[in-house]
Amino acid sequence: MSVLCVEDLRGGYSEVDILNGVDLALDAGEILTIAGTNGAGKSTLAKAVVGLLPRVCGRVVLDGVDITHMPTERRAQGGIGYVPQVANVFPSLAVFENLEVVEGVRDRKARIAELFALFPALAERKRMRAGSLSGGERQQLAYARALMTRPRVVVLDEPTAALAPALVKDSLARVASLATDGTAVLLIEQRARQALAISHRGAIMDGGRVAMSGAADTLLADERAADLYLGHI
Ligand SMILES: Nc1ncnc2c1ncn2[C@@H]1O[C@H](COP(=O)(O)OP(=O)(O)OP(=O)(O)O)[C@@H](O)[C@H]1O
Ligand SMILES: [Mg+2]
């Protein structure tokens, strides 16, 4: 059974639908890249999955439980981690305090140590105020915060957007290692080719729908996907 299922998902911020019937499924340990042009509805889909979209119909199912209308905090406790496109951290708190304040964590100290091993740049800056971090470091902190509860599904909205090109590979490698441990990852990325290269499957959104989907290597080799969405390099 899929960990996460999205069925005929529609909705938006007002009476206008931004999502026009999205279907997708995600298994444990699987990385699904969501690509598509600006404004295609990728972040809106992420918000619907984590419970931040004001109006939704259709179904979001986590481990067989319908969570379509469940409050965001309960989804977080139920196993969905989320890193929004604009990283939200507490700027006045130190890096380690940003991790300490996450609720619903077992073995808090051990988990923080594990995450500092995964994010060495954060370990080096653990006593610095989060507000003084670079955009990329802040993104890492938001990511580490989302992982504190050991979620079964992680929704990452453009995790590499604020990163210098040299750091992108590291960041995607971290995503890949997360999936190796059994976490399911919904990975929204502008750098679609690089993201597909570490993914099992991909879905390309256009106009609030999934326009193309399939195995990552099939999409990477697809001429039409390249012409319309991915580019040729
Ligand atoms: N808070 C909001 N209120 C109203 N409309 C919004 C809001 N956020 C996004 N939209 C609209 O929803 C549509 C889809 O936006 P969304 O942010 O989901 O696209 P995206 O695929 O994530 O784009 P990008 O690649 O630029 O991040 C756009 O037309 C956008 O203007
Ligand atoms: Mg977006």
mmCIF file of C-alpha atoms and ligand atoms in Angstrom:
data_model
loop_
_atom_site.group_PDB
_atom_site.id
_atom_site.type_symbol
_atom_site.label_atom_id
_atom_site.label_comp_id
_atom_site.label_asym_id
_atom_site.label_seq_id
_atom_site.Cartn_x
_atom_site.Cartn_y
_atom_site.Cartn_z
ATOM 1 C CA MET A 1 0.000 0.000 0.000
ATOM 2 C CA SER A 2 1.211 3.520 -0.773
ATOM 3 C CA VAL A 3 2.251 5.682 2.161
ATOM 4 C CA LEU A 4 0.712 8.742 0.554
ATOM 5 C CA CYS A 5 -2.102 8.876 -2.011
ATOM 6 C CA VAL A 6 -3.541 11.978 -3.622
ATOM 7 C CA GLU A 7 -6.786 11.412 -5.497
ATOM 8 C CA ASP A 8 -8.506 13.906 -7.806
ATOM 9 C CA LEU A 9 -7.276 16.785 -5.685
ATOM 10 C CA ARG A 10 -8.786 20.172 -6.474
ATOM 11 C CA GLY A 11 -8.878 23.475 -4.680
ATOM 12 C CA GLY A 12 -7.209 26.804 -4.172
ATOM 13 C CA TYR A 13 -6.863 29.956 -2.125
ATOM 14 C CA SER A 14 -10.241 31.445 -3.041
ATOM 15 C CA GLU A 15 -13.159 30.235 -5.175
ATOM 16 C CA VAL A 16 -10.763 29.810 -8.124
ATOM 17 C CA ASP A 17 -9.333 26.305 -8.491
ATOM 18 C CA ILE A 18 -5.530 26.200 -8.738
ATOM 19 C CA LEU A 19 -5.385 22.404 -8.503
ATOM 20 C CA ASN A 20 -7.532 20.836 -11.207
ATOM 21 C CA GLY A 21 -7.548 17.144 -10.321
ATOM 22 C CA VAL A 22 -4.161 15.837 -9.210
ATOM 23 C CA ASP A 23 -3.557 12.100 -8.690
ATOM 24 C CA LEU A 24 -0.371 10.630 -7.323
ATOM 25 C CA ALA A 25 0.910 7.894 -5.046
ATOM 26 C CA LEU A 26 4.110 7.508 -3.092
ATOM 27 C CA ASP A 27 5.589 4.339 -1.578
ATOM 28 C CA ALA A 28 7.931 4.031 1.410
ATOM 29 C CA GLY A 29 11.512 4.786 0.422
ATOM 30 C CA GLU A 30 10.435 6.313 -2.857
ATOM 31 C CA ILE A 31 11.409 9.746 -4.192
ATOM 32 C CA LEU A 32 8.878 11.392 -6.482
ATOM 33 C CA THR A 33 9.997 14.568 -8.214
ATOM 34 C CA ILE A 34 7.318 17.127 -9.005
ATOM 35 C CA ALA A 35 8.507 19.398 -11.794
ATOM 36 C CA GLY A 36 6.755 22.003 -13.919
ATOM 37 C CA THR A 37 6.905 25.648 -14.866
ATOM 38 C CA ASN A 38 6.441 28.581 -12.485
ATOM 39 C CA GLY A 39 2.820 28.847 -11.395
ATOM 40 C CA ALA A 40 1.960 25.249 -12.359
ATOM 41 C CA GLY A 41 0.645 24.612 -8.850
ATOM 42 C CA LYS A 42 3.534 22.670 -7.292
ATOM 43 C CA SER A 43 3.672 24.634 -4.035
ATOM 44 C CA THR A 44 -0.128 24.654 -3.910
ATOM 45 C CA LEU A 45 -0.097 20.851 -4.133
ATOM 46 C CA ALA A 46 2.440 20.736 -1.278
ATOM 47 C CA LYS A 47 0.190 22.981 0.826
ATOM 48 C CA ALA A 48 -2.841 20.780 0.140
ATOM 49 C CA VAL A 49 -0.883 17.696 1.247
ATOM 50 C CA VAL A 50 0.261 19.283 4.518
ATOM 51 C CA GLY A 51 -3.048 21.002 5.262
ATOM 52 C CA LEU A 52 -2.292 24.635 4.481
ATOM 53 C CA LEU A 53 -4.535 25.190 1.475
ATOM 54 C CA PRO A 54 -7.761 27.004 2.449
ATOM 55 C CA ARG A 55 -10.079 25.064 0.103
ATOM 56 C CA VAL A 56 -9.565 21.463 -0.955
ATOM 57 C CA CYS A 57 -11.679 18.661 -2.394
ATOM 58 C CA GLY A 58 -10.678 15.204 -3.504
ATOM 59 C CA ARG A 59 -8.640 13.010 -1.147
ATOM 60 C CA VAL A 60 -5.270 12.978 0.588
ATOM 61 C CA VAL A 61 -4.637 9.588 2.224
ATOM 62 C CA LEU A 62 -1.758 8.831 4.596
ATOM 63 C CA ASP A 63 -1.222 5.141 5.413
ATOM 64 C CA GLY A 64 -4.812 4.399 4.483
ATOM 65 C CA VAL A 65 -6.241 7.218 6.631
ATOM 66 C CA ASP A 66 -8.120 10.047 4.926
ATOM 67 C CA ILE A 67 -6.378 13.230 6.119
ATOM 68 C CA THR A 68 -7.858 15.612 3.525
ATOM 69 C CA HIS A 69 -9.371 17.871 6.162
ATOM 70 C CA MET A 70 -7.139 17.053 9.119
ATOM 71 C CA PRO A 71 -5.447 20.077 10.770
ATOM 72 C CA THR A 72 -1.813 20.681 9.836
ATOM 73 C CA GLU A 73 -0.393 19.953 13.314
ATOM 74 C CA ARG A 74 -2.095 16.559 13.460
ATOM 75 C CA ARG A 75 -0.670 15.654 10.050
ATOM 76 C CA ALA A 76 2.767 16.644 11.292
ATOM 77 C CA GLN A 77 2.378 14.407 14.335
ATOM 78 C CA GLY A 78 0.930 11.698 12.109
ATOM 79 C CA GLY A 79 4.061 11.520 9.994
ATOM 80 C CA ILE A 80 4.221 14.278 7.379
ATOM 81 C CA GLY A 81 7.227 16.602 7.420
ATOM 82 C CA TYR A 82 7.210 19.777 5.338
ATOM 83 C CA VAL A 83 9.874 22.213 4.242
ATOM 84 C CA PRO A 84 8.180 25.189 2.583
ATOM 85 C CA GLN A 85 9.642 27.054 -0.389
ATOM 86 C CA VAL A 86 10.429 30.001 1.863
ATOM 87 C CA ALA A 87 12.210 28.439 4.823
ATOM 88 C CA ASN A 88 10.527 29.143 8.124
ATOM 89 C CA VAL A 89 12.804 29.031 11.114
ATOM 90 C CA PHE A 90 12.770 31.067 14.331
ATOM 91 C CA PRO A 91 15.362 33.739 13.509
ATOM 92 C CA SER A 92 15.925 34.889 17.102
ATOM 93 C CA LEU A 93 16.568 31.348 18.398
ATOM 94 C CA ALA A 94 19.894 29.558 18.086
ATOM 95 C CA VAL A 95 20.217 26.733 15.569
ATOM 96 C CA PHE A 96 20.011 24.012 18.233
ATOM 97 C CA GLU A 97 17.063 25.740 19.905
ATOM 98 C CA ASN A 98 15.199 25.666 16.601
ATOM 99 C CA LEU A 99 15.515 21.875 16.769
ATOM 100 C CA GLU A 100 14.732 21.638 20.487
ATOM 101 C CA VAL A 101 11.386 23.398 20.167
ATOM 102 C CA VAL A 102 9.934 20.918 17.664
ATOM 103 C CA GLU A 103 7.066 19.104 19.375
ATOM 104 C CA GLY A 104 6.325 15.408 19.490
ATOM 105 C CA VAL A 105 9.910 14.113 19.264
ATOM 106 C CA ARG A 106 11.104 10.917 20.942
ATOM 107 C CA ASP A 107 14.759 10.832 22.123
ATOM 108 C CA ARG A 108 15.197 14.494 21.370
ATOM 109 C CA LYS A 109 18.908 14.647 22.208
ATOM 110 C CA ALA A 110 19.762 11.606 20.119
ATOM 111 C CA ARG A 111 17.735 12.900 17.194
ATOM 112 C CA ILE A 112 19.481 16.284 17.284
ATOM 113 C CA ALA A 113 22.845 14.489 17.271
ATOM 114 C CA GLU A 114 21.766 12.396 14.248
ATOM 115 C CA LEU A 115 20.658 15.496 12.380
ATOM 116 C CA PHE A 116 23.873 17.371 13.180
ATOM 117 C CA ALA A 117 25.725 14.416 11.644
ATOM 118 C CA LEU A 118 23.560 14.715 8.532
ATOM 119 C CA PHE A 119 23.944 18.508 8.369
ATOM 120 C CA PRO A 120 27.533 19.299 9.428
ATOM 121 C CA ALA A 121 27.148 22.974 8.475
ATOM 122 C CA LEU A 122 24.417 23.275 11.102
ATOM 123 C CA ALA A 123 26.503 21.475 13.719
ATOM 124 C CA GLU A 124 29.260 24.031 13.222
ATOM 125 C CA ARG A 125 26.771 26.843 13.715
ATOM 126 C CA LYS A 126 24.628 25.328 16.444
ATOM 127 C CA ARG A 127 24.960 28.300 18.825
ATOM 128 C CA MET A 128 24.432 30.946 16.143
ATOM 129 C CA ARG A 129 21.099 32.689 15.816
ATOM 130 C CA ALA A 130 19.139 31.215 12.908
ATOM 131 C CA GLY A 131 18.567 34.746 11.622
ATOM 132 C CA SER A 132 22.272 35.092 10.911
ATOM 133 C CA LEU A 133 22.446 31.983 8.687
ATOM 134 C CA SER A 134 22.767 32.196 4.914
ATOM 135 C CA GLY A 135 19.703 31.349 2.810
ATOM 136 C CA GLY A 136 21.042 27.865 2.085
ATOM 137 C CA GLU A 137 21.889 27.177 5.737
ATOM 138 C CA ARG A 138 18.482 28.382 6.788
ATOM 139 C CA GLN A 139 16.946 25.977 4.294
ATOM 140 C CA GLN A 140 18.995 23.168 5.846
ATOM 141 C CA LEU A 141 17.728 24.131 9.287
ATOM 142 C CA ALA A 142 14.123 24.105 8.083
ATOM 143 C CA TYR A 143 14.827 20.686 6.596
ATOM 144 C CA ALA A 144 16.389 19.393 9.837
ATOM 145 C CA ARG A 145 13.384 20.720 11.769
ATOM 146 C CA ALA A 146 11.050 18.793 9.469
ATOM 147 C CA LEU A 147 13.062 15.608 10.085
ATOM 148 C CA MET A 148 13.046 15.905 13.905
ATOM 149 C CA THR A 149 9.887 13.785 14.244
ATOM 150 C CA ARG A 150 11.230 11.046 11.908
ATOM 151 C CA PRO A 151 8.390 11.565 9.432
ATOM 152 C CA ARG A 152 7.318 8.802 7.053
ATOM 153 C CA VAL A 153 6.644 11.315 4.276
ATOM 154 C CA VAL A 154 8.640 14.478 3.657
ATOM 155 C CA VAL A 155 7.423 17.216 1.347
ATOM 156 C CA LEU A 156 10.328 19.364 0.155
ATOM 157 C CA ASP A 157 9.435 22.496 -1.792
ATOM 158 C CA GLU A 158 12.499 23.489 -3.820
ATOM 159 C CA PRO A 159 15.152 22.534 -1.263
ATOM 160 C CA THR A 160 17.982 23.620 -3.549
ATOM 161 C CA ALA A 161 16.556 27.004 -4.596
ATOM 162 C CA ALA A 162 18.654 29.085 -2.194
ATOM 163 C CA LEU A 163 21.828 27.057 -2.717
ATOM 164 C CA ALA A 164 24.965 27.910 -4.641
ATOM 165 C CA PRO A 165 25.361 25.462 -7.568
ATOM 166 C CA ALA A 166 28.277 23.717 -5.825
ATOM 167 C CA LEU A 167 26.036 22.747 -2.888
ATOM 168 C CA VAL A 168 23.132 21.374 -4.915
ATOM 169 C CA LYS A 169 24.648 17.927 -5.343
ATOM 170 C CA ASP A 170 25.204 17.546 -1.579
ATOM 171 C CA SER A 171 21.673 18.611 -0.858
ATOM 172 C CA LEU A 172 20.165 16.115 -3.309
ATOM 173 C CA ALA A 173 22.455 13.385 -1.968
ATOM 174 C CA ARG A 174 20.979 14.033 1.481
ATOM 175 C CA VAL A 175 17.492 13.611 0.031
ATOM 176 C CA ALA A 176 18.560 10.324 -1.535
ATOM 177 C CA SER A 177 19.985 9.029 1.756
ATOM 178 C CA LEU A 178 16.758 9.902 3.516
ATOM 179 C CA ALA A 179 14.821 7.693 1.096
ATOM 180 C CA THR A 180 17.311 4.860 1.590
ATOM 181 C CA ASP A 181 16.185 4.835 5.219
ATOM 182 C CA GLY A 182 12.587 4.262 4.110
ATOM 183 C CA THR A 183 11.224 7.799 4.142
ATOM 184 C CA ALA A 184 8.962 8.679 1.221
ATOM 185 C CA VAL A 185 9.925 11.992 -0.382
ATOM 186 C CA LEU A 186 7.792 14.356 -2.437
ATOM 187 C CA LEU A 187 10.488 16.498 -4.010
ATOM 188 C CA ILE A 188 9.437 19.694 -5.760
ATOM 189 C CA GLU A 189 12.319 20.978 -7.851
ATOM 190 C CA GLN A 190 13.066 23.537 -10.563
ATOM 191 C CA ARG A 191 16.294 21.659 -11.206
ATOM 192 C CA ALA A 192 14.187 18.890 -12.635
ATOM 193 C CA ARG A 193 16.906 16.898 -14.388
ATOM 194 C CA GLN A 194 19.121 16.768 -11.325
ATOM 195 C CA ALA A 195 16.146 15.886 -9.136
ATOM 196 C CA LEU A 196 14.943 13.131 -11.481
ATOM 197 C CA ALA A 197 18.446 11.683 -11.467
ATOM 198 C CA ILE A 198 18.042 10.776 -7.762
ATOM 199 C CA SER A 199 14.307 9.952 -8.012
ATOM 200 C CA HIS A 200 12.377 6.783 -8.709
ATOM 201 C CA ARG A 201 9.495 8.509 -10.435
ATOM 202 C CA GLY A 202 8.522 11.943 -11.646
ATOM 203 C CA ALA A 203 5.401 13.952 -12.338
ATOM 204 C CA ILE A 204 5.352 17.141 -14.379
ATOM 205 C CA MET A 205 2.622 19.609 -13.486
ATOM 206 C CA ASP A 206 1.024 22.080 -15.854
ATOM 207 C CA GLY A 207 -2.041 24.204 -15.141
ATOM 208 C CA GLY A 208 -2.803 22.496 -11.828
ATOM 209 C CA ARG A 209 -2.705 18.970 -13.287
ATOM 210 C CA VAL A 210 -0.162 16.232 -13.784
ATOM 211 C CA ALA A 211 0.678 16.577 -17.476
ATOM 212 C CA MET A 212 3.204 13.731 -17.670
ATOM 213 C CA SER A 213 4.359 11.112 -15.202
ATOM 214 C CA GLY A 214 6.386 7.952 -15.128
ATOM 215 C CA ALA A 215 9.655 6.360 -14.112
ATOM 216 C CA ALA A 216 12.373 8.992 -13.629
ATOM 217 C CA ASP A 217 14.671 7.550 -16.294
ATOM 218 C CA THR A 218 11.793 7.291 -18.780
ATOM 219 C CA LEU A 219 10.950 10.971 -18.262
ATOM 220 C CA LEU A 220 14.609 11.940 -18.558
ATOM 221 C CA ALA A 221 14.783 10.196 -21.933
ATOM 222 C CA ASP A 222 11.450 11.552 -23.179
ATOM 223 C CA GLU A 223 11.753 14.031 -26.071
ATOM 224 C CA ARG A 224 8.397 15.650 -25.428
ATOM 225 C CA ALA A 225 9.191 16.153 -21.726
ATOM 226 C CA ALA A 226 12.511 17.702 -22.753
ATOM 227 C CA ASP A 227 10.914 19.979 -25.362
ATOM 228 C CA LEU A 228 8.093 21.194 -23.156
ATOM 229 C CA TYR A 229 9.344 21.089 -19.591
ATOM 230 C CA LEU A 230 12.804 19.821 -18.787
ATOM 231 C CA GLY A 231 15.065 21.347 -21.416
ATOM 232 C CA HIS A 232 17.705 19.303 -23.207
ATOM 233 C CA ILE A 233 20.631 19.773 -20.838
HETATM 234 N N1 LIG B 1 -1.376 32.611 -1.308
HETATM 235 C C1 LIG B 1 -1.893 32.656 -2.545
HETATM 236 N N2 LIG B 1 -3.062 33.284 -2.788
HETATM 237 C C2 LIG B 1 -3.620 33.310 -4.010
HETATM 238 N N3 LIG B 1 -3.080 32.734 -5.101
HETATM 239 C C3 LIG B 1 -1.915 32.096 -4.933
HETATM 240 C C4 LIG B 1 -1.255 32.023 -3.661
HETATM 241 N N4 LIG B 1 -0.109 31.313 -3.805
HETATM 242 C C5 LIG B 1 -0.049 30.969 -5.108
HETATM 243 N N5 LIG B 1 -1.130 31.425 -5.785
HETATM 244 C C6 LIG B 1 -1.423 31.223 -7.224
HETATM 245 O O1 LIG B 1 -1.512 29.832 -7.477
HETATM 246 C C7 LIG B 1 -0.922 29.510 -8.721
HETATM 247 C C8 LIG B 1 0.078 28.392 -8.521
HETATM 248 O O2 LIG B 1 1.105 28.861 -7.651
HETATM 249 P P1 LIG B 1 2.173 27.905 -6.995
HETATM 250 O O3 LIG B 1 2.915 28.700 -6.018
HETATM 251 O O4 LIG B 1 1.503 26.653 -6.532
HETATM 252 O O5 LIG B 1 3.074 27.545 -8.277
HETATM 253 P P2 LIG B 1 4.472 26.777 -8.343
HETATM 254 O O6 LIG B 1 4.298 25.706 -9.354
HETATM 255 O O7 LIG B 1 4.904 26.394 -6.989
HETATM 256 O O8 LIG B 1 5.421 27.909 -8.949
HETATM 257 P P3 LIG B 1 6.977 28.242 -8.661
HETATM 258 O O9 LIG B 1 7.752 27.319 -9.547
HETATM 259 O O10 LIG B 1 7.102 29.666 -9.078
HETATM 260 O O11 LIG B 1 7.253 28.039 -7.208
HETATM 261 C C9 LIG B 1 -0.306 30.791 -9.267
HETATM 262 O O12 LIG B 1 -1.166 31.305 -10.236
HETATM 263 C C10 LIG B 1 -0.253 31.700 -8.062
HETATM 264 O O13 LIG B 1 -0.411 33.034 -8.432
HETATM 265 MG MG MG B 2 6.485 26.891 -5.831
#
